[in-house]
Short mmCIF file of C-alpha atoms and ligand atoms in Angstrom, two decimals:
data_model
loop_
_atom_site.label_atom_id
_atom_site.label_comp_id
_atom_site.label_asym_id
_atom_site.label_seq_id
_atom_site.Cartn_x
_atom_site.Cartn_y
_atom_site.Cartn_z
CA MET A 5 -0.53 0.22 0.00
CA LYS A 6 1.52 3.63 -0.92
CA THR A 7 2.77 5.70 2.06
CA ARG A 8 0.36 8.64 2.92
CA HIS A 9 2.20 11.98 4.00
CA PHE A 10 -0.44 15.03 5.61
CA LEU A 11 1.98 17.70 3.69
CA SER A 12 -0.90 20.31 3.09
CA ILE A 13 -4.45 20.37 4.13
CA ALA A 14 -5.20 19.16 0.36
CA ASP A 15 -3.85 15.85 1.30
CA LEU A 16 -7.37 15.61 2.04
CA SER A 17 -11.26 15.56 0.61
CA LYS A 18 -13.73 16.97 2.76
CA LYS A 19 -14.97 13.57 3.18
CA GLU A 20 -11.53 12.47 5.27
CA ILE A 21 -11.39 16.13 7.47
CA GLU A 22 -15.03 15.47 8.85
CA PHE A 23 -14.03 11.80 9.36
CA LEU A 24 -10.15 13.01 10.95
CA ILE A 25 -12.59 15.74 13.06
CA LYS A 26 -15.11 13.17 13.89
CA LYS A 27 -12.71 10.93 15.29
CA ALA A 28 -10.80 13.51 17.12
CA LEU A 29 -13.62 14.70 19.16
CA GLU A 30 -13.98 10.70 20.16
CA ILE A 31 -10.83 11.04 21.32
CA LYS A 32 -10.82 13.91 23.32
CA LYS A 33 -14.48 12.05 25.03
CA ASN A 34 -12.78 8.98 25.60
CA PRO A 35 -8.04 8.76 25.53
CA GLU A 36 -8.44 5.92 27.61
CA LYS A 37 -10.10 3.82 24.53
CA TYR A 38 -7.04 4.89 22.20
CA SER A 39 -4.65 4.19 24.85
CA GLN A 40 -2.59 2.00 23.64
CA ASN A 41 -2.83 2.54 19.56
CA LEU A 42 0.31 3.42 19.23
CA ARG A 43 2.53 1.39 21.98
CA ASN A 44 5.84 0.68 20.22
CA LYS A 45 5.50 3.53 17.88
CA THR A 46 8.06 5.92 17.47
CA LEU A 47 7.55 9.43 16.63
CA PHE A 48 10.58 11.36 14.93
CA MET A 49 10.33 15.18 15.85
CA LEU A 50 12.59 17.32 13.58
CA PHE A 51 12.19 21.35 14.46
CA GLU A 52 14.19 23.88 12.77
CA ALA A 53 12.39 26.76 14.01
CA PRO A 54 10.90 27.05 17.53
CA SER A 55 7.56 26.16 18.89
CA LEU A 56 5.79 25.29 22.36
CA ARG A 57 2.21 23.83 20.94
CA THR A 58 3.16 21.90 18.13
CA ARG A 59 6.52 19.96 19.89
CA VAL A 60 4.69 19.65 23.09
CA SER A 61 0.57 18.52 21.96
CA PHE A 62 2.70 15.80 19.75
CA GLU A 63 4.72 14.24 22.16
CA ALA A 64 1.64 14.45 24.61
CA GLY A 65 -0.33 13.09 22.11
CA MET A 66 2.32 10.17 21.56
CA THR A 67 3.20 9.41 24.90
CA GLN A 68 -1.07 9.31 25.26
CA LEU A 69 -1.44 6.95 22.57
CA GLY A 70 0.90 4.42 24.47
CA GLY A 71 4.10 5.09 21.74
CA HIS A 72 7.36 7.76 22.25
CA ALA A 73 8.35 10.68 20.25
CA ILE A 74 12.19 12.17 20.00
CA TYR A 75 12.66 15.64 19.45
CA TYR A 76 15.59 16.99 16.88
CA ASP A 77 16.85 19.61 16.89
CA ILE A 78 18.17 20.88 13.66
CA ALA A 79 20.81 23.22 15.27
CA GLN A 80 22.65 19.59 16.14
CA SER A 81 21.44 17.67 13.08
CA THR A 82 24.35 16.62 10.15
CA LEU A 83 20.82 17.30 7.76
CA GLY A 84 21.81 19.88 5.18
CA LYS A 85 25.70 20.15 6.81
CA LYS A 86 26.75 16.53 6.28
CA GLU A 87 24.18 14.78 4.64
CA SER A 88 21.20 14.81 2.23
CA VAL A 89 17.95 15.15 3.10
CA LYS A 90 17.64 11.48 1.41
CA ASP A 91 20.36 9.91 3.40
CA PHE A 92 18.93 11.57 6.10
CA THR A 93 15.21 10.33 5.52
CA LYS A 94 15.99 7.21 4.56
CA THR A 95 18.69 6.39 7.75
CA THR A 96 15.68 8.07 10.06
CA GLU A 97 12.73 5.55 9.30
CA ARG A 98 14.96 2.69 9.77
CA TYR A 99 14.53 3.86 13.66
CA CYS A 100 10.94 5.41 13.44
CA ASP A 101 7.15 4.84 12.62
CA MET A 102 6.29 8.24 11.34
CA ILE A 103 8.09 11.81 10.77
CA MET A 104 7.10 15.00 11.70
CA ALA A 105 9.11 18.02 10.63
CA ARG A 106 9.23 21.50 10.93
CA LEU A 107 11.69 23.19 7.95
CA TYR A 108 10.92 26.68 6.63
CA ASP A 109 11.84 25.34 3.22
CA HIS A 110 8.58 23.25 1.61
CA ARG A 111 10.25 21.92 -1.07
CA GLN A 112 12.61 19.91 1.99
CA ILE A 113 9.61 17.95 3.34
CA GLU A 114 8.40 17.01 -0.24
CA GLU A 115 11.41 15.98 -0.97
CA MET A 116 11.59 13.79 2.35
CA ALA A 117 8.20 12.63 2.20
CA ALA A 118 9.64 11.67 -1.36
CA ASN A 119 11.81 9.93 -0.26
CA ALA A 120 9.95 8.45 2.88
CA SER A 121 8.35 4.92 3.71
CA ILE A 122 7.44 5.64 6.81
CA PRO A 123 4.23 9.22 6.91
CA VAL A 124 5.25 12.28 6.97
CA ILE A 125 3.50 14.83 8.61
CA ASN A 126 4.29 18.40 8.08
CA ALA A 127 4.53 20.41 11.07
CA MET A 128 4.39 23.46 9.21
CA SER A 129 6.44 24.81 6.21
CA ASN A 130 6.85 28.80 4.93
CA ARG A 131 4.02 27.42 2.62
CA GLU A 132 1.24 25.86 5.37
CA HIS A 133 0.50 24.94 8.49
CA PRO A 134 -2.18 22.01 7.92
CA CYS A 135 -1.96 20.45 11.32
CA GLN A 136 -3.58 23.86 13.10
CA ILE A 137 -5.86 23.96 10.04
CA LEU A 138 -7.17 20.78 11.19
CA SER A 139 -7.72 21.10 14.86
CA ASP A 140 -9.08 24.67 13.60
CA LEU A 141 -11.74 23.29 11.63
CA MET A 142 -12.40 20.80 14.23
CA THR A 143 -12.12 23.52 17.40
CA ILE A 144 -15.19 25.57 14.84
CA GLN A 145 -17.05 21.74 14.05
CA GLU A 146 -17.54 21.62 18.38
CA LYS A 147 -18.22 25.56 18.86
CA LYS A 148 -20.30 25.72 15.85
CA GLY A 149 -21.74 22.41 15.84
CA ALA A 150 -21.02 22.66 11.26
CA LEU A 151 -18.20 23.64 9.00
CA LYS A 152 -20.24 26.40 7.78
CA GLY A 153 -20.45 30.39 7.63
CA LYS A 154 -18.02 32.87 7.28
CA LEU A 155 -14.32 32.99 8.65
CA ALA A 156 -12.35 36.11 8.42
CA TYR A 157 -8.22 36.24 8.68
CA LEU A 158 -6.62 39.49 9.16
CA GLY A 159 -3.24 40.86 9.18
CA ASP A 160 -0.84 38.63 7.45
CA GLY A 161 -1.72 37.44 4.22
CA LEU A 162 1.64 36.07 2.66
CA ASN A 163 1.52 33.12 5.86
CA ASN A 164 1.09 29.21 5.98
CA THR A 165 -1.26 29.94 8.74
CA THR A 166 -3.47 31.97 5.77
CA HIS A 167 -3.04 29.73 3.17
CA SER A 168 -3.80 26.11 5.00
CA LEU A 169 -7.39 28.22 5.75
CA LEU A 170 -7.58 29.25 2.86
CA LEU A 171 -7.85 25.68 0.99
CA GLY A 172 -8.87 24.35 4.24
CA CYS A 173 -12.22 26.57 4.49
CA SER A 174 -12.52 25.93 0.14
CA ILE A 175 -12.29 21.86 0.79
CA ALA A 176 -14.88 22.10 3.91
CA GLY A 177 -17.06 24.48 2.23
CA MET A 178 -16.73 27.68 4.83
CA ASN A 179 -16.51 31.08 3.43
CA ILE A 180 -13.16 32.50 4.06
CA ALA A 181 -12.19 36.21 3.47
CA VAL A 182 -8.96 37.25 3.61
CA ALA A 183 -7.78 41.18 4.77
CA SER A 184 -4.11 41.54 4.72
CA PRO A 185 -1.69 45.14 3.67
CA LYS A 186 -1.05 46.04 -0.31
CA GLY A 187 1.46 44.59 -1.95
CA LYS A 188 2.78 41.14 -2.72
CA ASP A 189 5.21 40.61 0.51
CA TYR A 190 1.75 40.81 2.51
CA GLU A 191 -1.51 39.27 0.47
CA PRO A 192 -1.94 35.24 0.10
CA ASP A 193 0.64 33.74 -2.59
CA LYS A 194 -1.45 33.25 -6.06
CA LYS A 195 -1.03 30.02 -6.83
CA ILE A 196 -2.99 29.17 -2.75
CA VAL A 197 -5.27 31.68 -3.97
CA ALA A 198 -6.19 29.86 -7.73
CA GLU A 199 -6.32 26.39 -5.82
CA ALA A 200 -8.52 27.85 -3.32
CA LYS A 201 -11.26 29.27 -5.13
CA ARG A 202 -10.94 25.76 -7.34
CA LEU A 203 -11.59 23.63 -4.16
CA ALA A 204 -14.11 26.18 -3.13
CA ALA A 205 -16.08 26.33 -6.32
CA LYS A 206 -16.44 22.93 -6.11
CA SER A 207 -18.19 22.68 -2.46
CA GLY A 208 -19.47 26.17 -3.08
CA SER A 209 -17.97 28.55 -0.52
CA LYS A 210 -16.71 32.00 -1.32
CA ILE A 211 -13.64 33.21 -0.92
CA LEU A 212 -12.45 37.28 -0.35
CA ILE A 213 -9.02 38.27 -1.22
CA THR A 214 -9.09 42.31 0.04
CA ASN A 215 -7.32 44.80 2.09
CA ASP A 216 -9.72 46.25 3.87
CA ALA A 217 -10.11 44.66 7.27
CA LYS A 218 -13.95 45.82 7.78
CA GLU A 219 -15.07 44.63 4.54
CA ALA A 220 -13.27 40.90 5.54
CA VAL A 221 -14.98 41.19 9.34
CA GLU A 222 -18.44 42.06 8.34
CA SER A 223 -20.93 39.34 9.34
CA ALA A 224 -18.42 36.81 10.11
CA ASP A 225 -18.71 33.71 12.44
CA VAL A 226 -15.20 33.72 13.70
CA VAL A 227 -12.24 36.59 13.12
CA TYR A 228 -9.40 34.43 13.32
CA THR A 229 -6.02 36.22 12.89
CA ASP A 230 -2.25 35.88 13.15
CA SER A 231 1.31 37.00 14.27
CA TRP A 232 2.57 39.51 12.18
CA MET A 233 5.98 38.14 13.09
CA SER A 234 6.90 34.92 12.04
CA TYR A 235 9.48 32.69 12.68
CA HIS A 236 11.25 33.29 10.31
CA ILE A 237 11.01 37.37 10.01
CA PRO A 238 14.15 39.35 11.28
CA ALA A 239 13.82 41.34 14.13
CA GLU A 240 14.57 44.67 13.08
CA GLN A 241 11.45 44.54 10.59
CA GLU A 242 8.56 44.81 13.44
CA LYS A 243 9.02 48.82 13.26
CA GLU A 244 8.30 48.90 10.34
CA ARG A 245 5.49 46.06 9.90
CA GLU A 246 3.76 47.10 12.62
CA ARG A 247 2.97 50.29 11.03
CA ILE A 248 2.36 48.63 7.74
CA PHE A 249 -0.10 45.88 9.76
CA ARG A 250 -1.93 48.53 12.18
CA PRO A 251 -5.07 48.30 10.38
CA TYR A 252 -5.39 44.97 10.88
CA LYS A 253 -5.54 44.58 15.11
CA VAL A 254 -8.58 42.47 15.89
CA ASN A 255 -9.61 44.67 19.04
CA VAL A 256 -13.12 45.47 20.06
CA PRO A 257 -14.56 48.15 17.79
CA LEU A 258 -13.31 45.99 14.71
CA MET A 259 -14.87 43.00 16.37
CA LYS A 260 -18.36 44.57 16.86
CA HIS A 261 -18.29 44.15 12.30
CA ALA A 262 -18.82 40.42 13.22
CA LYS A 263 -22.22 38.54 14.40
CA LYS A 264 -22.36 39.46 17.78
CA ASN A 265 -21.90 35.02 18.44
CA ALA A 266 -18.73 35.82 16.49
CA LEU A 267 -15.54 33.52 17.29
CA PHE A 268 -12.26 35.22 18.19
CA MET A 269 -9.18 32.19 16.84
CA HIS A 270 -5.64 32.93 17.06
CA CYS A 271 -2.75 30.00 16.75
CA LEU A 272 -0.47 31.32 18.95
CA PRO A 273 2.13 32.76 19.97
CA ALA A 274 0.29 36.15 19.78
CA LYS A 275 1.74 39.11 20.40
CA ARG A 276 -1.17 40.87 22.51
CA GLY A 277 -1.27 44.59 22.03
CA GLN A 278 -0.07 44.32 18.38
CA GLU A 279 -2.62 42.04 16.18
CA VAL A 280 -4.49 41.76 18.83
CA THR A 281 -5.15 43.96 21.51
CA ASP A 282 -5.86 42.09 25.34
CA ASP A 283 -9.77 42.57 25.83
CA VAL A 284 -10.67 40.66 22.65
CA MET A 285 -7.61 37.92 23.57
CA ASP A 286 -9.75 37.81 26.92
CA SER A 287 -13.15 38.26 25.72
CA ARG A 288 -15.76 35.48 26.15
CA GLN A 289 -15.57 35.14 22.28
CA SER A 290 -12.17 33.93 22.36
CA ILE A 291 -11.38 30.01 22.18
CA VAL A 292 -7.73 30.68 21.18
CA PHE A 293 -6.81 27.93 24.16
CA ASP A 294 -9.33 25.61 22.76
CA GLN A 295 -7.45 26.19 19.97
CA ALA A 296 -4.16 25.14 21.55
CA GLU A 297 -5.72 21.84 23.38
CA ASN A 298 -7.53 21.45 20.00
CA ARG A 299 -4.15 20.39 18.32
CA MET A 300 -3.48 17.58 20.58
CA HIS A 301 -6.79 15.90 20.03
CA ALA A 302 -6.90 16.21 16.07
CA GLN A 303 -3.14 14.82 15.49
CA LYS A 304 -3.90 11.79 17.96
CA ALA A 305 -6.77 11.61 15.08
CA LEU A 306 -4.22 11.81 12.14
CA MET A 307 -1.20 9.66 13.39
CA LEU A 308 -3.79 6.69 14.18
CA ARG A 309 -5.32 7.15 10.97
CA LEU A 310 -1.60 8.05 8.76
CA ALA A 311 -0.31 3.88 10.89
CA GLY A 312 -3.59 2.63 9.63
CA LYS A 313 -4.90 2.28 13.00
CA ILE A 314 -8.19 3.61 12.63
CA ARG A 315 -10.60 3.93 9.24
N1 LIG B 6 0.85 27.46 17.25
C1 LIG B 6 1.64 26.65 16.80
O1 LIG B 6 2.20 25.87 15.59
O2 LIG B 6 2.52 26.98 17.82
P1 LIG B 6 3.90 26.65 17.97
O3 LIG B 6 4.76 27.46 17.18
O4 LIG B 6 3.97 27.13 19.07
O5 LIG B 6 4.56 25.73 18.24
#
């Protein structure tokens, strides 16, 4: 059987997303039932960028499934310096059952998957953050009861989370509006938008790409933002980016344009006072910590599926 990888949220069909969400919610409710399903299995976790949620949710998730996870920092690694991606992957698969990698260059994770006989999971690249969006869709399903209505994303459009949200909402059938500053350094990648439009035509959802924050948020069911300073952005750009992104800050006046019962989401880490104000982060509408928790449940379902333990 062909090994399945998870490099993009678009690797999953609408039906598969719905199946994984259903399983993730079941696992969350009854974790004991799955506590031995990955017994004696090892997850290799390779990190080029920092992480709290991804690292801990995968490692804790693997422990809860009866398996083990190895954290491997690229700074201590042979990859790219003394060893090719191919040789690195071909060696790792002799010890482990699954690879999870956070690499900046999406082409590297594609190369890893092309050479792996075990499943490879994209734990965030410059192009996409599919694990985040799988668990975000689970969180929306859990809180709203269905994947429908409108999600408004504000801020950095040229961002892995934005890209995966565009694809994920389009597959699932949710409308999505992205508002970011004008220009190729801030707007979503045109190829991703084209792919999302193709998927949206299939599911019947609508996509709006705009530079107007209020237009995006108008009547939204979910308002979502992410850091303006992704891990790869040099610190010296912070002042300039803060000026450019300021109109997209999620604050109480902006939230008033959304529906009364709209939810606020952020994949975290958040810089409070920058992309979102404290009064929104700490409001009753904010579900950011439930969202963070669901990373673990959704990834447990994903790992069980890739290991062939659920179908
Ligand atoms: N949201 C997210 O991926 O968080 P980390 O960078 O802490 O893993």
